[in-house]
Short mmCIF file of C-alpha atoms in Angstrom, two decimals:
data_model
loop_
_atom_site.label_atom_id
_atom_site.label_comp_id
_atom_site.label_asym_id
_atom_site.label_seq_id
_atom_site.Cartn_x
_atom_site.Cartn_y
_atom_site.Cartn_z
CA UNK A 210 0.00 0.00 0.00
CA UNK A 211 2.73 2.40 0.78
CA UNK A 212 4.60 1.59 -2.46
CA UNK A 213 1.17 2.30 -4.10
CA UNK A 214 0.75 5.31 -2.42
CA UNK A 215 4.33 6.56 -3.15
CA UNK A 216 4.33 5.84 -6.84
CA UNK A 217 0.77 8.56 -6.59
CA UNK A 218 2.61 10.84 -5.20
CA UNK A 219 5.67 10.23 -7.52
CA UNK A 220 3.22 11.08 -10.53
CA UNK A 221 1.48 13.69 -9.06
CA UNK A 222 4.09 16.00 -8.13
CA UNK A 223 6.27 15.41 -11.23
CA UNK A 224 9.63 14.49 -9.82
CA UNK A 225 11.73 12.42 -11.75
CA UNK A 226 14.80 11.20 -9.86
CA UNK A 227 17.65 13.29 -10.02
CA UNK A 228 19.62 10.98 -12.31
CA UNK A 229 16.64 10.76 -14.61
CA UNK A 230 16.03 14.25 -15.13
CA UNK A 231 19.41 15.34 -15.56
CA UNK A 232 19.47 12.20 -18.45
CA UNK A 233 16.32 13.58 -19.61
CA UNK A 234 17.85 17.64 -20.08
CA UNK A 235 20.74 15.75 -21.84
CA UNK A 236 18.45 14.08 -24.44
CA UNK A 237 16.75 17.17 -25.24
CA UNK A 238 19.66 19.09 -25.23
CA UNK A 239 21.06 16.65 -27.79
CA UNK A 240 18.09 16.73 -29.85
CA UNK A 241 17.70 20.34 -29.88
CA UNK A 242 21.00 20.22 -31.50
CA UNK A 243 20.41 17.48 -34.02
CA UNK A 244 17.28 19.22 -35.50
CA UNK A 245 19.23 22.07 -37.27
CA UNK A 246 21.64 19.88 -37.94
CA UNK A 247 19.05 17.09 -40.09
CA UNK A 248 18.03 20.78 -41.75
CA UNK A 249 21.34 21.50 -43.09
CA UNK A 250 21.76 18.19 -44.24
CA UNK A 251 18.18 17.91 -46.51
CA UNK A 252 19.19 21.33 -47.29
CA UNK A 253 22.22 20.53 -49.12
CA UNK A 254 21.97 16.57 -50.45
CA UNK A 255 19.99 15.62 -53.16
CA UNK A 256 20.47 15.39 -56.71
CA UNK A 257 22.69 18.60 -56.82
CA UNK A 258 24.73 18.87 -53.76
CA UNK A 259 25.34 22.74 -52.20
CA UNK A 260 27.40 23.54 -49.94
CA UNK A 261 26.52 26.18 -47.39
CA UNK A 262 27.09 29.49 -49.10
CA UNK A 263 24.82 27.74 -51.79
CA UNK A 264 22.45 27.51 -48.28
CA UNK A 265 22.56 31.18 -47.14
CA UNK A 266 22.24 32.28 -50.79
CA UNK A 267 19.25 30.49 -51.46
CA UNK A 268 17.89 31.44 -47.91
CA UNK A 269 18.37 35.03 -48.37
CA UNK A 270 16.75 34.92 -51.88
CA UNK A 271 13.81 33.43 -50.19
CA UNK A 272 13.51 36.44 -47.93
CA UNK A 273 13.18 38.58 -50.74
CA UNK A 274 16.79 39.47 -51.58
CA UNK A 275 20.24 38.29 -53.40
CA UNK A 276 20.04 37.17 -57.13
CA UNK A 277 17.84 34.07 -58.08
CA UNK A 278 20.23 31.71 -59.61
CA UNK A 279 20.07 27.32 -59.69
CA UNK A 280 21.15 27.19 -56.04
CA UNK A 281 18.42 29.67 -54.68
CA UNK A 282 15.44 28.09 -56.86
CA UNK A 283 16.22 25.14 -55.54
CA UNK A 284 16.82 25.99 -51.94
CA UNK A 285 13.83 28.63 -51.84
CA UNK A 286 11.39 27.01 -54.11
CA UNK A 287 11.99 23.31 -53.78
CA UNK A 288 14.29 21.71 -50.68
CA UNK A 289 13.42 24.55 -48.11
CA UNK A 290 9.58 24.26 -47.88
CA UNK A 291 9.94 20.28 -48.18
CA UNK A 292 12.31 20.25 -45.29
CA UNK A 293 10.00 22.31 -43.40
CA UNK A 294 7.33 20.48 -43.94
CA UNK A 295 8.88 16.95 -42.93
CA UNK A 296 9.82 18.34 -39.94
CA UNK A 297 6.41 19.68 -38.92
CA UNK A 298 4.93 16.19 -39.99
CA UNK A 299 7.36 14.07 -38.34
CA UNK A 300 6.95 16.01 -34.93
CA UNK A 301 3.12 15.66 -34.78
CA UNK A 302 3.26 12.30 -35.82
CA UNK A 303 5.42 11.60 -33.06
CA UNK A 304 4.21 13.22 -30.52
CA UNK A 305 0.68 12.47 -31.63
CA UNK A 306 2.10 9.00 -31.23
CA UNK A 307 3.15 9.25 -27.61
CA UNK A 308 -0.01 10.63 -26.28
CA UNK A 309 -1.79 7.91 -28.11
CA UNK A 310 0.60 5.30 -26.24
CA UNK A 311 0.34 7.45 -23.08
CA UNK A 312 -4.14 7.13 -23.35
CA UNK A 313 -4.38 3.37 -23.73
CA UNK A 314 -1.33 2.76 -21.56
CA UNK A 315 0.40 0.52 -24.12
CA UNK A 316 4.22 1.61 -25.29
CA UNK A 317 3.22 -0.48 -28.76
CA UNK A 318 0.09 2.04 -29.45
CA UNK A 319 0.02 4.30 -32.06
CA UNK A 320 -2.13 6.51 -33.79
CA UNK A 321 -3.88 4.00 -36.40
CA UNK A 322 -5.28 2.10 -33.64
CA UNK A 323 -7.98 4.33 -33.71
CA UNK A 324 -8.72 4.26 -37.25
CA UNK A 325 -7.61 7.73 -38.50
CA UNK A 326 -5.00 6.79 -40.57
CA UNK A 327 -7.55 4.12 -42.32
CA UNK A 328 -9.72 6.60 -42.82
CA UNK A 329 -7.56 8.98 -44.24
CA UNK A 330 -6.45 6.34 -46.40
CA UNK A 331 -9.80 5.36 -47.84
CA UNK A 332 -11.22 9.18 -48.01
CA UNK A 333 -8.26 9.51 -50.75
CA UNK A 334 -8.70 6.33 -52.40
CA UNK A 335 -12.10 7.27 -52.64
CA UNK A 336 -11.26 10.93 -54.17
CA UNK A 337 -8.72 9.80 -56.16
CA UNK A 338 -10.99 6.69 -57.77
CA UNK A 339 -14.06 9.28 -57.84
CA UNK A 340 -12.55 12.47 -58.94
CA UNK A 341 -9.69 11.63 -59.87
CA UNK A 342 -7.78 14.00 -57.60
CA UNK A 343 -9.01 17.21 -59.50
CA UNK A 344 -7.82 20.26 -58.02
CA UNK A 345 -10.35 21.99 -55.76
CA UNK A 346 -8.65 25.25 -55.77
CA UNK A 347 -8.35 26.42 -52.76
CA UNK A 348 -4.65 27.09 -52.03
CA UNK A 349 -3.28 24.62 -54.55
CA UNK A 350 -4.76 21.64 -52.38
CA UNK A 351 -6.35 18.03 -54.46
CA UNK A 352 -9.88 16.72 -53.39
CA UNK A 353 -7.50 14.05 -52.38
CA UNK A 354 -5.71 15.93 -49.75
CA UNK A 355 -9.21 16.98 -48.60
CA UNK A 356 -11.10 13.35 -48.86
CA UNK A 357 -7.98 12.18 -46.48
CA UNK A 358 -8.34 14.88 -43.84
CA UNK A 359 -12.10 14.60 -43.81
CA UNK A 360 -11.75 10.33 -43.82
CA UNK A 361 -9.70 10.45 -41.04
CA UNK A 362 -12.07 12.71 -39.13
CA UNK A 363 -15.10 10.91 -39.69
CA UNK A 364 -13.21 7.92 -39.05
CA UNK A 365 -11.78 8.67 -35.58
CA UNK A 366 -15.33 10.49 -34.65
CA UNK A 367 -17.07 7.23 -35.54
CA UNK A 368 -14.74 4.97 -33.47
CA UNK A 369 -15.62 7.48 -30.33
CA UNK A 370 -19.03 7.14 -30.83
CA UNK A 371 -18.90 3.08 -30.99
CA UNK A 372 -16.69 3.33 -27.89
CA UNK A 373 -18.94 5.63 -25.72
CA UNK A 374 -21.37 4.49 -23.39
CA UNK A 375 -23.87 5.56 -20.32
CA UNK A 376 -20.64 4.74 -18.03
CA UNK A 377 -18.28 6.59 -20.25
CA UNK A 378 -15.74 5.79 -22.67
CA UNK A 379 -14.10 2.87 -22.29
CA UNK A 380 -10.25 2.56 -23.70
CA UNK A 381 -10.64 -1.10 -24.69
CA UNK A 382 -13.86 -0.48 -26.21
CA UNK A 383 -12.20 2.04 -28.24
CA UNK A 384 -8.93 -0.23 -29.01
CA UNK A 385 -11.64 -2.95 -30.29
CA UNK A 386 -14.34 -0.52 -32.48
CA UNK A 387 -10.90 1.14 -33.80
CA UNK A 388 -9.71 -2.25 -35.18
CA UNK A 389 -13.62 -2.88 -36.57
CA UNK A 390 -13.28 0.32 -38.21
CA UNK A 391 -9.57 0.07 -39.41
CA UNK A 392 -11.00 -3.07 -41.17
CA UNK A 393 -14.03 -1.84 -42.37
CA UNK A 394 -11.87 1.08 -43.95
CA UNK A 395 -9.47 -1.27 -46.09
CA UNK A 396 -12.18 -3.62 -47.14
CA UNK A 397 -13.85 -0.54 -48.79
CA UNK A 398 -11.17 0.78 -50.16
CA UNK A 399 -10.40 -2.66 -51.95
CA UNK A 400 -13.41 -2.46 -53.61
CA UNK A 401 -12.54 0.99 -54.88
CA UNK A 402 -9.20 -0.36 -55.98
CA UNK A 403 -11.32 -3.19 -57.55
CA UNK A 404 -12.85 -0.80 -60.19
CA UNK A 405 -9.69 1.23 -60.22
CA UNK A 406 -7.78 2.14 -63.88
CA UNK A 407 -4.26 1.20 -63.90
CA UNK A 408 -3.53 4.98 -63.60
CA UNK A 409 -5.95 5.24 -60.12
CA UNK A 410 -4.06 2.04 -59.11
CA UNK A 411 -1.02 3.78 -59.00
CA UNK A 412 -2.03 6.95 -57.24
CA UNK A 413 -3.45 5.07 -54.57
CA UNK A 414 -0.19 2.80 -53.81
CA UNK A 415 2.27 5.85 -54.38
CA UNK A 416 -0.27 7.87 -51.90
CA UNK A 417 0.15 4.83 -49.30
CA UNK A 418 3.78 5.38 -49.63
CA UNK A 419 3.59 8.54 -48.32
CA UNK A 420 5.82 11.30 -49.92
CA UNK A 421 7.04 15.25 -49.74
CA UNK A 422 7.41 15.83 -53.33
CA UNK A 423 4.25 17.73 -53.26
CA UNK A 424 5.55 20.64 -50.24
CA UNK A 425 4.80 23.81 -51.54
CA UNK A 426 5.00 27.24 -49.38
CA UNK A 427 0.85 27.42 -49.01
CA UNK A 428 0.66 23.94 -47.59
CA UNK A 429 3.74 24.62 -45.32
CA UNK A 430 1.32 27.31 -43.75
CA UNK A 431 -1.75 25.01 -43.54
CA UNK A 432 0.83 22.83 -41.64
CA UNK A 433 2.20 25.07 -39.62
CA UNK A 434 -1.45 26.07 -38.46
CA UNK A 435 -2.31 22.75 -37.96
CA UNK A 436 1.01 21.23 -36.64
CA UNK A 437 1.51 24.00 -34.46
CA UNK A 438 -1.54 23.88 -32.75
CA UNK A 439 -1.19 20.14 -32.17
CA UNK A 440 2.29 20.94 -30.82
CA UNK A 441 1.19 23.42 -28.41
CA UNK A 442 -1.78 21.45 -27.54
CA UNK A 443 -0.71 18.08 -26.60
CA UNK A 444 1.97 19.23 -23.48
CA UNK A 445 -1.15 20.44 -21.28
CA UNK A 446 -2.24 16.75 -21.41
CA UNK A 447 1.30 15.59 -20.01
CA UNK A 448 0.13 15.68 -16.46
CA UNK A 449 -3.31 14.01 -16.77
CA UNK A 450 -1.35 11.35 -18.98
CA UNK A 451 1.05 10.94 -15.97
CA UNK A 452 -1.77 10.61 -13.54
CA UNK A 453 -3.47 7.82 -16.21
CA UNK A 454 -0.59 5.70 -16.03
CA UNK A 455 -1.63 4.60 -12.85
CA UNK A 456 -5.23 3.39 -14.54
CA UNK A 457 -8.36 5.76 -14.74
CA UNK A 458 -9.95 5.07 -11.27
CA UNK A 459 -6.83 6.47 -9.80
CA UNK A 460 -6.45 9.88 -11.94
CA UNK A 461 -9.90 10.26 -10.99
CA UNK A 462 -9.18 10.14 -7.56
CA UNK A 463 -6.10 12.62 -8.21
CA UNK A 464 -8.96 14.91 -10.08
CA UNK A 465 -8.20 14.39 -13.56
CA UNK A 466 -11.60 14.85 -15.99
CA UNK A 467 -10.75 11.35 -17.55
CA UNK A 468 -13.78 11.50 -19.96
CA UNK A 469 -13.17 15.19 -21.21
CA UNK A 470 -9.09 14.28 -21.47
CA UNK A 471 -9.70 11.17 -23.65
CA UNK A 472 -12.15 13.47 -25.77
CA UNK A 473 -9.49 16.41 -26.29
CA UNK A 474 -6.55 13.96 -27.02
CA UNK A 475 -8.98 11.95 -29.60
CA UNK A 476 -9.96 14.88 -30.85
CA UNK A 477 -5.90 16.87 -31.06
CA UNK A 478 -4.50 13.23 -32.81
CA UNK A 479 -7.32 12.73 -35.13
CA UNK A 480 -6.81 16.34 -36.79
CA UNK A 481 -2.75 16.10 -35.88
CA UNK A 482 -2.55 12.76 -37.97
CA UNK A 483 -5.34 13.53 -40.30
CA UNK A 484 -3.47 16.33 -41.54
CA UNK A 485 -0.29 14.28 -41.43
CA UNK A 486 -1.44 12.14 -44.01
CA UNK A 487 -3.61 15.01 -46.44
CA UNK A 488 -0.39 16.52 -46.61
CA UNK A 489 2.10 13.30 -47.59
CA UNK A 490 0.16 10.73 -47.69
CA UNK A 491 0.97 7.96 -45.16
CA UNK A 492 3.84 7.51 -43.22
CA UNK A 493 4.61 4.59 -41.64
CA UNK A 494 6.16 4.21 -37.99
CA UNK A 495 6.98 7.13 -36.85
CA UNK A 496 4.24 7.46 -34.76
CA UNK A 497 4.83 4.02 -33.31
CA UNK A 498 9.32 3.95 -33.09
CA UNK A 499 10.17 7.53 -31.97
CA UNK A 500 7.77 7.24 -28.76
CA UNK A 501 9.21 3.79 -27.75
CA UNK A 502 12.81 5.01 -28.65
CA UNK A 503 12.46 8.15 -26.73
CA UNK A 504 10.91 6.43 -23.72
CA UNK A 505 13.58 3.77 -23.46
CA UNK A 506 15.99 6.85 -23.13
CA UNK A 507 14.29 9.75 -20.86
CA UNK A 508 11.08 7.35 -19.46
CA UNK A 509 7.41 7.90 -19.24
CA UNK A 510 7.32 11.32 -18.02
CA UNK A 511 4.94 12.84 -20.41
CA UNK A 512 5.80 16.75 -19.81
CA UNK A 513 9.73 15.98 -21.36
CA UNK A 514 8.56 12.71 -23.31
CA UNK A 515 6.11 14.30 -25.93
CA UNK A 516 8.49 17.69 -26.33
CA UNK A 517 11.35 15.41 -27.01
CA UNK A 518 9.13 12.91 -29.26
CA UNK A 519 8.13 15.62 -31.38
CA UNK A 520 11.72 17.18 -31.69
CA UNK A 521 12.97 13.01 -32.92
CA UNK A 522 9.86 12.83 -35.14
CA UNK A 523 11.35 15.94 -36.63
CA UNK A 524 14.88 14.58 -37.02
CA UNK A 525 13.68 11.23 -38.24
CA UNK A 526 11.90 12.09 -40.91
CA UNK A 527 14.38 14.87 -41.90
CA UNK A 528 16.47 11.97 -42.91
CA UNK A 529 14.14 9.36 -44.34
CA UNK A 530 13.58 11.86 -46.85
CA UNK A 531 17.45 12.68 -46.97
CA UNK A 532 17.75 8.99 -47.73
CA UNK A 533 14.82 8.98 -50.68
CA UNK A 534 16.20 11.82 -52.23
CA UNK A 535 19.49 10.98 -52.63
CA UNK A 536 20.19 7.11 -52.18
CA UNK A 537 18.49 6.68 -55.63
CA UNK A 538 18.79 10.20 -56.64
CA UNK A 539 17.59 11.58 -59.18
CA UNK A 540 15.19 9.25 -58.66
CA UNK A 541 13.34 9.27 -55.61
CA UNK A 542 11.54 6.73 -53.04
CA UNK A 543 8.59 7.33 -50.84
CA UNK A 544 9.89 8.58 -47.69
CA UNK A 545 6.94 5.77 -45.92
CA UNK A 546 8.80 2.83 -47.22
CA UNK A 547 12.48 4.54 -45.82
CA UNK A 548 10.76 4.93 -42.72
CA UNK A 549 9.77 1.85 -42.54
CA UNK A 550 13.17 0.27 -43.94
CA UNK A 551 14.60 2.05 -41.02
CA UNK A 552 11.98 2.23 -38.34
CA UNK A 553 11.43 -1.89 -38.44
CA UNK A 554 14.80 -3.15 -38.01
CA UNK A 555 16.02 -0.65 -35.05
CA UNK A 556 12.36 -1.20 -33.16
CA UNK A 557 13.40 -4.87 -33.11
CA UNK A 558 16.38 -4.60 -32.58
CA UNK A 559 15.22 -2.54 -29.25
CA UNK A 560 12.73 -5.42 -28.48
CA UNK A 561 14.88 -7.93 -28.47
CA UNK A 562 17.64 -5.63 -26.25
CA UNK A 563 14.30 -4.63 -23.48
CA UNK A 564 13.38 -8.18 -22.99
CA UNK A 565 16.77 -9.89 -23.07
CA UNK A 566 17.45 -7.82 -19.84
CA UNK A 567 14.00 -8.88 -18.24
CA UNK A 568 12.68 -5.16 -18.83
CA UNK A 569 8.75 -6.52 -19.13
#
């Protein structure tokens, strides 16, 4: 009872042992670091290397002065919003990830487990087969950026609604209806891929792949809107998501809303991944590695674990599209598939390291 009573008090007061928390500064220090450095590096690789005065040219041509040459086009009009970009969808992915590992209290979670990336997936399938991803013309975006956005919202909001009940909403419920849904959501969209053209075929496996070849300066805004606010958003969470790791009976004892904080997290990771995926298609696990990998190195203390997640996400996916761009260059592979390529041996790699040391 006392240890019970001591790891409440641990999670409610928010103090990490010393050791810990000086680990923990070091991590984010380190990663705080790394980011500008991935930026420099997608900056200047890909099929025409620059070096850095290439860089600063190119950046200060963006702002409006300098002489437009090949290195500034292709800094300021090509490399620089796509690098942006990556790293704004990389960090909510990730962090989107954690706090979807942190609500059903499972370090293997991640964000499709509650349908949204399914139903992003079939809401462009289903533009794509029906419209065939005519432009809308509103900022440049595709009916199939829009069909995936508004899939994965209807997807996530159905899922909630399956899950809810006079009691409340129950986590498990949600886990189960999410997997319904998930399934629901591809069997659909094989029967749009059934009376696909080769052409439609296509589109929908390159979308699956997820890519940044389409970054362009007014999506970067849409995602910094979006992104942003996710960013911002998910940290005030960090102390409920503490105080859940204990189960829900307990934060509700320690006063934590657990209803209206399972609401506002569905509803920040539905439009955080949603958007994720309108804007380059879908990415496989980052939303599922980064969390684990970060948690394995600072520990479950949301309120440094989803800060540093996001800044990871960032740096990950800064170099999966570093590899695409330039390992086959000037061809290019999705950035999903190097994510994957990388994310799936290193995650079991780290399985196989937790549980030969007994760490259950």
């Amino acid at each position: 009872m006392a240890s019970r009573r001591a790891g409440v008090s641990t999670i409610s007061a928010g103090s990490p042992p010393v050791n810990r928390s000086a680990r923990t500064h070091r991590v984010l220090l380190a990663l705080y670091l790394l980011l500008p450095a991935c930026l420099l590096l997608a900056l200047s690789s890909g099929a025409v290397m620059l070096n850095a005065s290439d860089i600063l040219a190119g950046l200060v041509a963006t702002l409006g002065g300098g002489d437009a040459n090949q290195a500034t086009v292709i800094i300021g009009q090509i490399r620089l919003p796509r690098a942006l970009l990556g790293a704004l969808v990389g960090a909510v992915l990730a962090s989107t990830g954690a706090a979807t590992q942190g609500l059903f209290r499972n370090p293997l979670a991640d964000p499709s487990l509650i349908g949204v990336t399914a139903g992003a997936s079939l809401g462009a399938s289903l533009a794509i087969v029906t419209a065939g991803g005519a432009i809308s013309g509103y900022l440049g975006f595709s009916l199939v950026s829009l069909g995936a956005f508004l899939g994965g919202l209807l997807t996530v909001a159905m899922v909630y609604r399956l899950a809810q009940s006079g009691s409340g909403t129950s986590v498990a419920t949600m886990l189960l209806a999410g997997i319904a849904v998930t399934a629901l959501a591809g069997s659909i969209g094989s029967l749009l891929e059934y009376h696909a053209s080769n052409d439609m075929l296509r589109r929908i496996s390159l979308w699956r792949m997820g890519g940044l070849d389409g970054a362009n300066y007014p999506r970067l805004l849409i995602a910094g809107i979006v992104g942003g606010a996710v960013l911002l958003a998910l940290p005030r969470y960090a102390a409920a998501l503490n105080a859940m790791l204990l189960g829900e009976s307990e934060a509700r004892h320690l006063g934590i809303d657990v209803n209206r904080i399972k609401w506002g997290l569905i509803i920040w990771v539905a439009v955080g991944v949603g958007a994720s995926v309108a804007l380059a298609g879908t990415i496989a696990f980052v939303g599922l590695v980064v969390p684990h990998i970060v948690r394995l190195l600072i520990g479950p203390d949301h309120r440094s674990l989803i800060p540093a997640c996001a800044l990871a996400g960032a740096c990950l996916l800064l170099l999966a599209d570093t590899l695409a761009r330039t390992v086959m260059a000037p061809s290019e592979l999705p950035v999903g598939v190097v994510t994957a390529l990388i994310g799936v041996p290193f995650f079991i790699s780290l399985l196989r390291r937790r549980y030969q040391y007994g760490m259950q």
